[in-house]
PDB file of C-alpha atoms and ligand atoms in Angstrom:
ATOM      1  CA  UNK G   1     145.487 109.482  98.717  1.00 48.00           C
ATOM      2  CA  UNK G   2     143.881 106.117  97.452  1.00 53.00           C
ATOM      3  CA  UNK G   3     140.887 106.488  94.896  1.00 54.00           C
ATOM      4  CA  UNK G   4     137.559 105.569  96.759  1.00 51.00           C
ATOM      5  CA  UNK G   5     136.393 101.707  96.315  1.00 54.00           C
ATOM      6  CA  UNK G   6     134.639 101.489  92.936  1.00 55.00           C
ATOM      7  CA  UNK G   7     130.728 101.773  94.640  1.00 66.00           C
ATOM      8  CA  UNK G   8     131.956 104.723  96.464  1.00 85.00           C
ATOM      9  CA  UNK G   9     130.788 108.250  94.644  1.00 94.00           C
ATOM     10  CA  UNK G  10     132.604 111.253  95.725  1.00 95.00           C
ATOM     11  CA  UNK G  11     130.678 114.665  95.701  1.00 95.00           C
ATOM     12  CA  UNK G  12     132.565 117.506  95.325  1.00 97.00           C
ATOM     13  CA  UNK G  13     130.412 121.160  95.284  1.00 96.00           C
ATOM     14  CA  UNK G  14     131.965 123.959  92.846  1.00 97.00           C
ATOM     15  CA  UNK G  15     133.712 127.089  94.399  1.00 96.00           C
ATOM     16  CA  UNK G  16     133.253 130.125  92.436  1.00 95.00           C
ATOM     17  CA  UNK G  17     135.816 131.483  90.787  1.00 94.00           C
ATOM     18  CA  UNK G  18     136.733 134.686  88.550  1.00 90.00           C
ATOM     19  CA  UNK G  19     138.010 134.453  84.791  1.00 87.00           C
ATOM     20  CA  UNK G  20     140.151 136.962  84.032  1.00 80.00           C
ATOM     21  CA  UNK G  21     137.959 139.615  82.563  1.00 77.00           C
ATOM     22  CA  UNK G  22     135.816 139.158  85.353  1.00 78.00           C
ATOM     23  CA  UNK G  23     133.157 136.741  84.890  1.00 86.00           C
ATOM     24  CA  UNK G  24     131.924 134.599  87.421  1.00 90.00           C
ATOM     25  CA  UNK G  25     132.183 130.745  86.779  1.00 95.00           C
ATOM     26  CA  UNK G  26     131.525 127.504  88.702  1.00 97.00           C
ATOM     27  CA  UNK G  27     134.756 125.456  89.053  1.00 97.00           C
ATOM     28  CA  UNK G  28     134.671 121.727  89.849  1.00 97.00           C
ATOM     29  CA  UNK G  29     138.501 120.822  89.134  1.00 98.00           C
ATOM     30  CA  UNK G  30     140.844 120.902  89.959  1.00 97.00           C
ATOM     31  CA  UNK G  31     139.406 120.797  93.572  1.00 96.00           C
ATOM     32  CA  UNK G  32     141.020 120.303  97.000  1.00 93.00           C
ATOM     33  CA  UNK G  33     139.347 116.631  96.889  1.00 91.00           C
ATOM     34  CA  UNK G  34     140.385 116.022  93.825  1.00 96.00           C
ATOM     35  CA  UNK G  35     143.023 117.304  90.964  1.00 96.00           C
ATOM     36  CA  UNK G  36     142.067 115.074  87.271  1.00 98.00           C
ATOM     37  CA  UNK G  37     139.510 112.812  85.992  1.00 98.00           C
ATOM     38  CA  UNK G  38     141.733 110.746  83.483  1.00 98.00           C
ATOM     39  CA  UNK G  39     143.500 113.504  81.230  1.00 98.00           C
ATOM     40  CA  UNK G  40     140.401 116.336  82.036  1.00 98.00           C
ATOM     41  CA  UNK G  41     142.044 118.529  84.366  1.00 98.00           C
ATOM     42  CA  UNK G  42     139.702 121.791  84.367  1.00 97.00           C
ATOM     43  CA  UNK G  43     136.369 121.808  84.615  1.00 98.00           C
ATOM     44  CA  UNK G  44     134.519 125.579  84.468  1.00 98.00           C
ATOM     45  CA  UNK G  45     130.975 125.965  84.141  1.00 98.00           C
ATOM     46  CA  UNK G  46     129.913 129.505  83.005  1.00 97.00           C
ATOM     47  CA  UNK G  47     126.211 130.483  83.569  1.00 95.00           C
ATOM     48  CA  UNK G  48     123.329 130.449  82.704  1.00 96.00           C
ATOM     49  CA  UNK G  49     123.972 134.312  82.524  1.00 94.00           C
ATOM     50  CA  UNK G  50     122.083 137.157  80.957  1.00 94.00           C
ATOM     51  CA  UNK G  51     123.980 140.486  80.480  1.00 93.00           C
ATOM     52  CA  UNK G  52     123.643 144.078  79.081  1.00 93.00           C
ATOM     53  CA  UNK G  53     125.169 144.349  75.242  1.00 90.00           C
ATOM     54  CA  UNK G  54     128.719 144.923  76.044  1.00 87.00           C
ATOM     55  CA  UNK G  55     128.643 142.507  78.923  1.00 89.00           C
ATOM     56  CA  UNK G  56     129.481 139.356  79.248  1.00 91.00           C
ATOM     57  CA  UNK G  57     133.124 137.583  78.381  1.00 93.00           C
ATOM     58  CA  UNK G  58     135.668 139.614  77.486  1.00 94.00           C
ATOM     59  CA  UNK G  59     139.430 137.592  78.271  1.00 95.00           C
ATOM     60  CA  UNK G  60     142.024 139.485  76.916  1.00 96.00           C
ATOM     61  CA  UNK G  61     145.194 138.084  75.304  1.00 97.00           C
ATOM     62  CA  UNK G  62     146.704 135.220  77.842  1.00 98.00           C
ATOM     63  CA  UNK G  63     148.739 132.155  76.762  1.00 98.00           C
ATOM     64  CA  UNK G  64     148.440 128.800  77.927  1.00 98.00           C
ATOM     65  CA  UNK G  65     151.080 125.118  77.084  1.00 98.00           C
ATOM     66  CA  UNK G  66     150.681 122.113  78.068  1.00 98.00           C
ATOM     67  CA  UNK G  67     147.011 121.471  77.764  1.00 98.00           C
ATOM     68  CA  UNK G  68     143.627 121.194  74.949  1.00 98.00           C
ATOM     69  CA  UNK G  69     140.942 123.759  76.049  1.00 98.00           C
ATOM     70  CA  UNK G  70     137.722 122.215  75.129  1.00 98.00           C
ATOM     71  CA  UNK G  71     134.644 125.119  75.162  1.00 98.00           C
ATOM     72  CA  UNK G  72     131.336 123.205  74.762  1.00 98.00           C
ATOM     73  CA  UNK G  73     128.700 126.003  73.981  1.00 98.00           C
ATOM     74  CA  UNK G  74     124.847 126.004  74.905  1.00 98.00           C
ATOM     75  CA  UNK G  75     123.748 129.377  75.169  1.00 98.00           C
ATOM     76  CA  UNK G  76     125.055 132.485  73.727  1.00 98.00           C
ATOM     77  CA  UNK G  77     127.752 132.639  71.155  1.00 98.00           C
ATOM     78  CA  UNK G  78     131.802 133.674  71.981  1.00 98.00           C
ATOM     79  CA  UNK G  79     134.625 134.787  69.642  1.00 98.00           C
ATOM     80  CA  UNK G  80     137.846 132.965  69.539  1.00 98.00           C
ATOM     81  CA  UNK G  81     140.813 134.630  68.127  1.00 98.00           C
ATOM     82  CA  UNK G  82     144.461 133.312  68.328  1.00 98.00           C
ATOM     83  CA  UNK G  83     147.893 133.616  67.133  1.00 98.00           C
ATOM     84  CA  UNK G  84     148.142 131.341  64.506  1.00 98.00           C
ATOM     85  CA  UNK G  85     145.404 133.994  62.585  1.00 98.00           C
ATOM     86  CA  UNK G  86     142.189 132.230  63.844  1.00 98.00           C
ATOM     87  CA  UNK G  87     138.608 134.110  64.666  1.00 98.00           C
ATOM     88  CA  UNK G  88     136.019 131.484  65.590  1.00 98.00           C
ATOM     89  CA  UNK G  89     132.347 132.243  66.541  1.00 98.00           C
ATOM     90  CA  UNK G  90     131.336 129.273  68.517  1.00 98.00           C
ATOM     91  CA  UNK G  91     127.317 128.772  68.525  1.00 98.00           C
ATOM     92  CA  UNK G  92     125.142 126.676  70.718  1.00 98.00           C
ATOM     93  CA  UNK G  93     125.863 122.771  69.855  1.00 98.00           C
ATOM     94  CA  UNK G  94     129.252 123.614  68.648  1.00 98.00           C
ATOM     95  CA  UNK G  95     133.025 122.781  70.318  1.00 98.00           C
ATOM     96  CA  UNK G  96     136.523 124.887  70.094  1.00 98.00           C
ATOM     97  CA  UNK G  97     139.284 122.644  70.554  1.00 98.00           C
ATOM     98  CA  UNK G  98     142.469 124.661  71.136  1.00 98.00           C
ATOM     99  CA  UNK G  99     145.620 122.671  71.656  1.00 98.00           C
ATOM    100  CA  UNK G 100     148.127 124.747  72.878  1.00 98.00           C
ATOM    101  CA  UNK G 101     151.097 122.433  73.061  1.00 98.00           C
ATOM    102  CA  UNK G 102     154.446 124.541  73.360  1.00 98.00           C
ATOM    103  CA  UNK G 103     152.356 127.461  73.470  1.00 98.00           C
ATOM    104  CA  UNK G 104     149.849 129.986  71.844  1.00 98.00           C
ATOM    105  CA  UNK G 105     147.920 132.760  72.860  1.00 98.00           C
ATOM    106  CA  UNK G 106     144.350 133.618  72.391  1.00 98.00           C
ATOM    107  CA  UNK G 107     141.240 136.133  73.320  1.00 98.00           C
ATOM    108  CA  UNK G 108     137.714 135.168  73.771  1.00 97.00           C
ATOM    109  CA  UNK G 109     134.364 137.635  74.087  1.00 96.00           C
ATOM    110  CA  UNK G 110     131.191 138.122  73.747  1.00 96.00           C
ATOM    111  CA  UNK G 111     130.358 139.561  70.663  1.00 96.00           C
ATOM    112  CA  UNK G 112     128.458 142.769  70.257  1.00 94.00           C
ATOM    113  CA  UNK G 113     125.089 142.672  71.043  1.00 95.00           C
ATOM    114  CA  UNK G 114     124.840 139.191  72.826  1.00 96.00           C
ATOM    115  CA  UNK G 115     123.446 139.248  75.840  1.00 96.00           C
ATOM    116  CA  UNK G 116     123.724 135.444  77.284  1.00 96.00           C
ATOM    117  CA  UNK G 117     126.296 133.137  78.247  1.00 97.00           C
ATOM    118  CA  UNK G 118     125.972 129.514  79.275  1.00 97.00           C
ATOM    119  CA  UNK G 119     128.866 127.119  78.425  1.00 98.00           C
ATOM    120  CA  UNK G 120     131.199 124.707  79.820  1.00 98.00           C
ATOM    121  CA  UNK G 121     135.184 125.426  79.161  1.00 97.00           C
ATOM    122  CA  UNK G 122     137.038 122.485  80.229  1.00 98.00           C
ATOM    123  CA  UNK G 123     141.041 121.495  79.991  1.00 98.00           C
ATOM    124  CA  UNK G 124     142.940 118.030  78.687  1.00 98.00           C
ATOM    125  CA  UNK G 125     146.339 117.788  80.206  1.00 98.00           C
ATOM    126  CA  UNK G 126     148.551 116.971  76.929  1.00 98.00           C
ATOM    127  CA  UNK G 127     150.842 113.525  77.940  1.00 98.00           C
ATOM    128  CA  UNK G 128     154.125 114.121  78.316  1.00 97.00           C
ATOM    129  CA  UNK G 129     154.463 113.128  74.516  1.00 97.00           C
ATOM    130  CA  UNK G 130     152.632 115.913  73.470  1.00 98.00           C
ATOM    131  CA  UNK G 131     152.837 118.797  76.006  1.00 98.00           C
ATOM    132  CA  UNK G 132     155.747 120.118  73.393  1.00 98.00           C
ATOM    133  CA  UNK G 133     153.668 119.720  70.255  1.00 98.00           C
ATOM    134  CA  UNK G 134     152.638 122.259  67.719  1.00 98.00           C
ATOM    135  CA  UNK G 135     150.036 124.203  68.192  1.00 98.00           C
ATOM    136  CA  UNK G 136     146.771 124.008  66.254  1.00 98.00           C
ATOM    137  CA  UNK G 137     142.994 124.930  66.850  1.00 98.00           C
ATOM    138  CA  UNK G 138     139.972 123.080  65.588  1.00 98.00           C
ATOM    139  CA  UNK G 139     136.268 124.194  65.098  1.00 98.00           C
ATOM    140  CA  UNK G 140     134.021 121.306  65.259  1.00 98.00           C
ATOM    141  CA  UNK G 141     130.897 122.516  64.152  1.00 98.00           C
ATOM    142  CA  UNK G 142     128.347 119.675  64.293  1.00 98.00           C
ATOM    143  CA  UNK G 143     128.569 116.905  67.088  1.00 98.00           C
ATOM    144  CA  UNK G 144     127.059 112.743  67.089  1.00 98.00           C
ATOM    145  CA  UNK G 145     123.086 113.904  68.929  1.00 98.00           C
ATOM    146  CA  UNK G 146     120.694 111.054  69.425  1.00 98.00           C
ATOM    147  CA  UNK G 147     118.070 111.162  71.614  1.00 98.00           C
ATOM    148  CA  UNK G 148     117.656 107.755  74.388  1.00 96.00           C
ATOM    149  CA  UNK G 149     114.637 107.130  77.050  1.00 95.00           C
ATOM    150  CA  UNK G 150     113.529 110.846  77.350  1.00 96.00           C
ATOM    151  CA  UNK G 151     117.572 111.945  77.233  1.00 98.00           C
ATOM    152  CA  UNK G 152     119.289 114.260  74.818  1.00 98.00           C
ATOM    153  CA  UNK G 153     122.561 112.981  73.870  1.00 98.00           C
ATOM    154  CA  UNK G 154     125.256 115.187  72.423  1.00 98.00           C
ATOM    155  CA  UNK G 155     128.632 113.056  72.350  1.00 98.00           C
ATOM    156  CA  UNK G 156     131.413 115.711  73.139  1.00 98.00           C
ATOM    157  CA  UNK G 157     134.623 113.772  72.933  1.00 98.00           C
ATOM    158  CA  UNK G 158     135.310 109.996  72.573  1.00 98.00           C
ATOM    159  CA  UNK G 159     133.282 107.089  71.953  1.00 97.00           C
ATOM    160  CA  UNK G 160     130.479 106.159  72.778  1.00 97.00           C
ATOM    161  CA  UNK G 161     128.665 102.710  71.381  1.00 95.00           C
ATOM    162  CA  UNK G 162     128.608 103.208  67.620  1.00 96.00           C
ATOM    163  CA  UNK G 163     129.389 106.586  67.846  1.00 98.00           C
ATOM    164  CA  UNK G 164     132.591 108.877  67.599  1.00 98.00           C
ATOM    165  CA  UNK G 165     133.270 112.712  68.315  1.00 98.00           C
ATOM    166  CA  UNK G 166     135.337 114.172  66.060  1.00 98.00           C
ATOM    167  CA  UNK G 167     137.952 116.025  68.660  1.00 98.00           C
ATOM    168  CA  UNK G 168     141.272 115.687  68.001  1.00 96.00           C
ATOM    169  CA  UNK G 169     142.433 114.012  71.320  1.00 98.00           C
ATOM    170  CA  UNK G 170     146.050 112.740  73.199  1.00 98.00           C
ATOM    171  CA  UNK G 171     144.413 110.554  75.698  1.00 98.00           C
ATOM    172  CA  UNK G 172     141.457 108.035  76.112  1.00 98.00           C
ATOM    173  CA  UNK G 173     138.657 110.497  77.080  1.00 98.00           C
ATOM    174  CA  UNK G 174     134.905 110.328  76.812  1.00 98.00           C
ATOM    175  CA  UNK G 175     132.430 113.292  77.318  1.00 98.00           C
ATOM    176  CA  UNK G 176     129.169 113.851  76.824  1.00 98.00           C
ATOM    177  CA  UNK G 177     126.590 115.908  77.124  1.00 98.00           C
ATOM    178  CA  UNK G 178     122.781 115.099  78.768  1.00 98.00           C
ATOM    179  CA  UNK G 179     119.866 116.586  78.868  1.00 98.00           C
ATOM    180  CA  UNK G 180     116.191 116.310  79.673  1.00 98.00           C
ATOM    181  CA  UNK G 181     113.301 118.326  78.722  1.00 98.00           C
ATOM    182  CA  UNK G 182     111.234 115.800  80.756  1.00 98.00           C
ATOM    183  CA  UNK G 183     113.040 113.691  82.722  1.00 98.00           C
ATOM    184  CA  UNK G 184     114.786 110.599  82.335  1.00 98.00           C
ATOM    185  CA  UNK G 185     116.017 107.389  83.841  1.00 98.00           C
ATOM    186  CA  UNK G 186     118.839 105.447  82.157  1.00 97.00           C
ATOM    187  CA  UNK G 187     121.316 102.611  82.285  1.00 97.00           C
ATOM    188  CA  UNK G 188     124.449 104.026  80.621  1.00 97.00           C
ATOM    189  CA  UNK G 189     126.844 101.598  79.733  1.00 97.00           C
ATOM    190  CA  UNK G 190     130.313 102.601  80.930  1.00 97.00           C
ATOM    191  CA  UNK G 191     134.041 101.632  80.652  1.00 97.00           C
ATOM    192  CA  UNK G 192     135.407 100.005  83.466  1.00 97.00           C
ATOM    193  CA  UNK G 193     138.885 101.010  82.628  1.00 97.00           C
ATOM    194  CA  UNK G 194     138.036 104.684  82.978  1.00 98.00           C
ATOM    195  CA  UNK G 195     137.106 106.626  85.824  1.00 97.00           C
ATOM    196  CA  UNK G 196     134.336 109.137  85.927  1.00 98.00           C
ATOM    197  CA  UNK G 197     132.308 112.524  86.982  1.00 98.00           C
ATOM    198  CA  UNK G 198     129.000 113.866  86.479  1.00 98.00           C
ATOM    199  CA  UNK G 199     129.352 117.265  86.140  1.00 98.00           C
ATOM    200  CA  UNK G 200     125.983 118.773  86.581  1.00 98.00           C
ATOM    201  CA  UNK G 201     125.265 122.460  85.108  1.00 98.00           C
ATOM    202  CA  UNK G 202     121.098 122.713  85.804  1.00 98.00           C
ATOM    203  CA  UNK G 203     118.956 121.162  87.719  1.00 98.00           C
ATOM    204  CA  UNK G 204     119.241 117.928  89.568  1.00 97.00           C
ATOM    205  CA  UNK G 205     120.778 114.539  88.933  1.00 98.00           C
ATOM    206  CA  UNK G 206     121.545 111.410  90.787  1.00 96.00           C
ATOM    207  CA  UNK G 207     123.827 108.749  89.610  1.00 96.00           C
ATOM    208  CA  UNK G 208     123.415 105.216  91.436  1.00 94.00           C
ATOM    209  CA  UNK G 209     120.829 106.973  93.843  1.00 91.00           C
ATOM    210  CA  UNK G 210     123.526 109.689  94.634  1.00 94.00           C
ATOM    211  CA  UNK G 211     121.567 113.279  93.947  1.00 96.00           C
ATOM    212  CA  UNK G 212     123.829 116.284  92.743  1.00 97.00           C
ATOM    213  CA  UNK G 213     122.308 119.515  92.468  1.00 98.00           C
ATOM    214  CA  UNK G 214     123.371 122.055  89.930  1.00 98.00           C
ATOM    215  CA  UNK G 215     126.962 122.972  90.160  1.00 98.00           C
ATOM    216  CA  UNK G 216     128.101 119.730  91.976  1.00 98.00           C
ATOM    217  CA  UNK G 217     130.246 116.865  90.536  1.00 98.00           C
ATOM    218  CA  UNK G 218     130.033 113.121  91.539  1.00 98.00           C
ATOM    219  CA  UNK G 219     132.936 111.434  91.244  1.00 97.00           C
ATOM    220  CA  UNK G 220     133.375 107.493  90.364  1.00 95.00           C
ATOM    221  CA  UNK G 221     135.954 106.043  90.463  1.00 94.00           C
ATOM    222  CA  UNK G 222     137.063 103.435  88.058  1.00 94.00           C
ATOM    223  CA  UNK G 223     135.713  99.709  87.270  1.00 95.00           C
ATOM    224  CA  UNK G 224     132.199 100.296  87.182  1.00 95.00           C
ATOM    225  CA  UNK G 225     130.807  98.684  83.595  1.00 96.00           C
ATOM    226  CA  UNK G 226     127.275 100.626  84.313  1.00 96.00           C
ATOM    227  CA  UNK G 227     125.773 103.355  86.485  1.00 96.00           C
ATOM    228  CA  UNK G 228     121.849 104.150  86.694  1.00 97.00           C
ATOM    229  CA  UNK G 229     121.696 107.488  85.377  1.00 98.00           C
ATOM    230  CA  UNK G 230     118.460 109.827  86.992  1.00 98.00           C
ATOM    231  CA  UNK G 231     117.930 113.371  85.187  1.00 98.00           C
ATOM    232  CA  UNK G 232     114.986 115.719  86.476  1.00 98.00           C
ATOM    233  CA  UNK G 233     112.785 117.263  84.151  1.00 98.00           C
ATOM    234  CA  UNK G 234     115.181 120.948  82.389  1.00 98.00           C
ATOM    235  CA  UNK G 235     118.392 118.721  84.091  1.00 98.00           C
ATOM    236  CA  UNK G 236     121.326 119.073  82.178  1.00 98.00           C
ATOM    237  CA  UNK G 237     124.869 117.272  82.859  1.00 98.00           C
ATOM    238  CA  UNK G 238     128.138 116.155  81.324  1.00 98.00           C
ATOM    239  CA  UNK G 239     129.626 112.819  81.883  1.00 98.00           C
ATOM    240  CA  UNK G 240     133.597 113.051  81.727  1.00 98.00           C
ATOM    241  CA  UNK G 241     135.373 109.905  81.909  1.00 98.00           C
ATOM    242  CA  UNK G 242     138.986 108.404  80.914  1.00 98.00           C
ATOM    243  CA  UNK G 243     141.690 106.335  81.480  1.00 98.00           C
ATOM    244  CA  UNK G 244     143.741 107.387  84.977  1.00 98.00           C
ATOM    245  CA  UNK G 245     146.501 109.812  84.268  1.00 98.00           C
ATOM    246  CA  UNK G 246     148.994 108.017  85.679  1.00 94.00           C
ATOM    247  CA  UNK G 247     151.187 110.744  87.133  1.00 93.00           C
ATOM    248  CA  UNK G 248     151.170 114.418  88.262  1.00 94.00           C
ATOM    249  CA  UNK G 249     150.978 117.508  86.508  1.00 97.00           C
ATOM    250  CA  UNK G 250     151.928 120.929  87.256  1.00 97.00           C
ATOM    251  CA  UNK G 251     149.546 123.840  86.696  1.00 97.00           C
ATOM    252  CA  UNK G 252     149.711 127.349  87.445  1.00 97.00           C
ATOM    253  CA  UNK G 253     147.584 130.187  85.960  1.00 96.00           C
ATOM    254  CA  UNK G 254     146.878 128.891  82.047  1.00 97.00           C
ATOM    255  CA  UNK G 255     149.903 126.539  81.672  1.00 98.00           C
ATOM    256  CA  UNK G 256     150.018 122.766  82.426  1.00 98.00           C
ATOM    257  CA  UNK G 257     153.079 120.665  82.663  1.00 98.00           C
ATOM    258  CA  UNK G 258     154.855 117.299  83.589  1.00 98.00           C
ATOM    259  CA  UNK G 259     157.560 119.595  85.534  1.00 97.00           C
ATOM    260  CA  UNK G 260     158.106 122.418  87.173  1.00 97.00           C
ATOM    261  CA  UNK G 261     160.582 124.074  84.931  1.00 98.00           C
ATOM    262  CA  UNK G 262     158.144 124.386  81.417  1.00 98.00           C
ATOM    263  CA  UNK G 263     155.964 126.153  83.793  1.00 98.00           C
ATOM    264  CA  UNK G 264     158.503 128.826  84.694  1.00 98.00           C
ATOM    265  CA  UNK G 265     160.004 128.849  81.227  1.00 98.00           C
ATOM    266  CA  UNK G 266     156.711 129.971  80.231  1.00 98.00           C
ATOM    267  CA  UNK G 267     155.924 132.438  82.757  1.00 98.00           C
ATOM    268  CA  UNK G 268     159.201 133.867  81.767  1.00 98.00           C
ATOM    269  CA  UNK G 269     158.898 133.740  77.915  1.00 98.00           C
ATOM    270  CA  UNK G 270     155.512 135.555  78.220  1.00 98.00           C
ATOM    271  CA  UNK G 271     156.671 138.375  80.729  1.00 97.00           C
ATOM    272  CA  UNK G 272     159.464 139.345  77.876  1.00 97.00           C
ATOM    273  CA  UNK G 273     156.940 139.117  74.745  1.00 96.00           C
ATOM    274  CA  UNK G 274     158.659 135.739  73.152  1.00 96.00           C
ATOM    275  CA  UNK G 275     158.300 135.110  69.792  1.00 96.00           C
ATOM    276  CA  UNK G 276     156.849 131.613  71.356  1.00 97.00           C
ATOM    277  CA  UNK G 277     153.938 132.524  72.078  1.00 98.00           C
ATOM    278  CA  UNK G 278     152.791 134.885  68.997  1.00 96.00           C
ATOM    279  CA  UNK G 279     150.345 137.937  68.922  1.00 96.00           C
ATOM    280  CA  UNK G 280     146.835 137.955  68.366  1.00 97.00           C
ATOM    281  CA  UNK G 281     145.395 140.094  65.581  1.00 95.00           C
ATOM    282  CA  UNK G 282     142.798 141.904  66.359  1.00 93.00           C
ATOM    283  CA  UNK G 283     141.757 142.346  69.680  1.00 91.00           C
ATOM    284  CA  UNK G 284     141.506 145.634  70.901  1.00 87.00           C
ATOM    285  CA  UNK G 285     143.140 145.392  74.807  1.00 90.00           C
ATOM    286  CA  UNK G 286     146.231 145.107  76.611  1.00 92.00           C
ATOM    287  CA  UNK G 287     147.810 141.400  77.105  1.00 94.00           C
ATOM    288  CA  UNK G 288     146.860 139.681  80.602  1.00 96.00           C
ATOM    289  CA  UNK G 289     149.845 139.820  83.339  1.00 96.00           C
ATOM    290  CA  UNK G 290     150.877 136.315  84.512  1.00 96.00           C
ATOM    291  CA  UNK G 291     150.377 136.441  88.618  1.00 95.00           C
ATOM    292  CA  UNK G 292     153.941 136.216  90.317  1.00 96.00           C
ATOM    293  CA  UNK G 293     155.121 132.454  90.732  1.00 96.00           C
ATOM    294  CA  UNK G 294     154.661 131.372  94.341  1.00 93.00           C
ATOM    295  CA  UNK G 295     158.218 131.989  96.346  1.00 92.00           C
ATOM    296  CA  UNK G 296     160.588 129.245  95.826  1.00 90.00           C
ATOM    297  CA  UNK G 297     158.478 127.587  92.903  1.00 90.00           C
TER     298      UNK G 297
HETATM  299 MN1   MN E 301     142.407 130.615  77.696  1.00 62.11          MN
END
């Protein structure tokens, strides 16, 4: 499929789709329309949700390769445990960065007593260079804000002007977070080497006079050096951008690969308990069961 011409924007609505555990979330990748937007290749919006105490998340132990998962919190606050020995609370303004590389395991839930949820969990296929690597996990508990023509800027992940975000990143990514008490209009200044989405989470947005409502994405293609950037008043949206891929990627269930066979290697090594992927102290529930590979995968 050839990308759209560069003035084209692609909008692409969010099916809903259950994390294990159960909790409803918006998903705008991978979509049937489209699979990456440079190196993001996951993008799940959860809420705005209020629950009972003792709702909420609650994803038992699963494992993932291949891939960074990048959990922007707004609302609510979510423990991360994994098998190198970490527990993370992640608060509002705050980003887990877990790169799972040759592969980890982890758990994430609500803790007890919260009763809201509103966050954004999204992946980073690791290049083929890195989809092997250690793994590690990094807290990053205060991001570059500034505040622009009426717009709340919280820079999630690349550059942006003077700026820098502090993940620890494989690829040429930029992310970042928008929002508007009272409504904005803006000229952002963009990369033309990168493609782009607007993923918006609440209320609505229109990007060179396309209008997304909540839950929808606009796609942009690459070699744009601007876009005109409209945010109603409560609107809320991230920008993802970066450079093309450049090739496929396998993904199935929480692993990501260049190739088919890491992908069943994995499946295999966490039916049979491998060492590989660890144990996670501390959670109190049975490991998640990997679905069955498709027949002939
Ligand atoms: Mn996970």
């Amino acid at each position: 499929m050839n990308d759209p011409a560069p003035n084209a924007i692609q909008r692409i609505e969010a099916r809903s789709a259950e994390i294990d555990g159960g909790l409803a979330v918006n998903r705008l990748l991978p979509s049937r329309h489209r699979r990456m937007i440079g190196a993001w290749c996951f993008l799940d919006h959860a809420g705005p949700a209020a629950f009972a105490p003792g709702g909420g998340m609650r994803v038992g132990q699963h494992p993932h390769i291949g891939l960074q998962t990048f959990t922007w919190m707004i609302e609510g606050e979510v423990l991360h445990r994994d098998s190198l020995g970490n527990a993370q609370m992640i608060r509002p303004g705050q980003v887990n960065l877990m790169t799972a590389g040759r592969g980890i395991a982890h758990t994430e839930e609500s803790p007890d007593g919260e009763t809201v949820l509103h966050a954004a969990q999204l992946w980073i296929a690791l290049p083929e260079s890195h989809c092997d690597c250690p793994p590690a996990f990094d807290h990053y508990p205060e991001l570059p804000r500034w505040s622009e023509g009426g717009c709340d800027f919280t820079l999630l992940a690349g550059a942006w002007g003077r700026h820098r975000a502090p993940a620890r990143l494989y690829s040429p990514l930029a992310g970042v977070d928008l929002h508007s008490a009272s409504g904005a209009r803006l000229d952002l200044p963009l990369d033309p080497a990168f493609e782009y989405g607007l993923m918006v989470l609440e209320g609505a947005a229109s990007i060179d006079g396309e209008t997304c409502a909540a839950n929808e994405l606009a796609y942009m293609g690459r070699g744009r050096d601007r876009c005109a950037l409209a945010l109603a008043p409560a609107a809320r949206a991230i920008l993802v951008g970066g450079e093309p891929f450049g090739r496929d990627i396998h993904m199935w269930w929480n692993f990501v690969a260049p190739d088919r066979a890491r992908i069943v290697q994995a499946q295999r090594d966490w039916e049979s308990g491998a060492a590989r992927f660890g144990e996670v102290p501390g959670f109190d529930g049975p490991r998640l069961v990997a679905p069955a590979l498709p027949p002939g995968y």
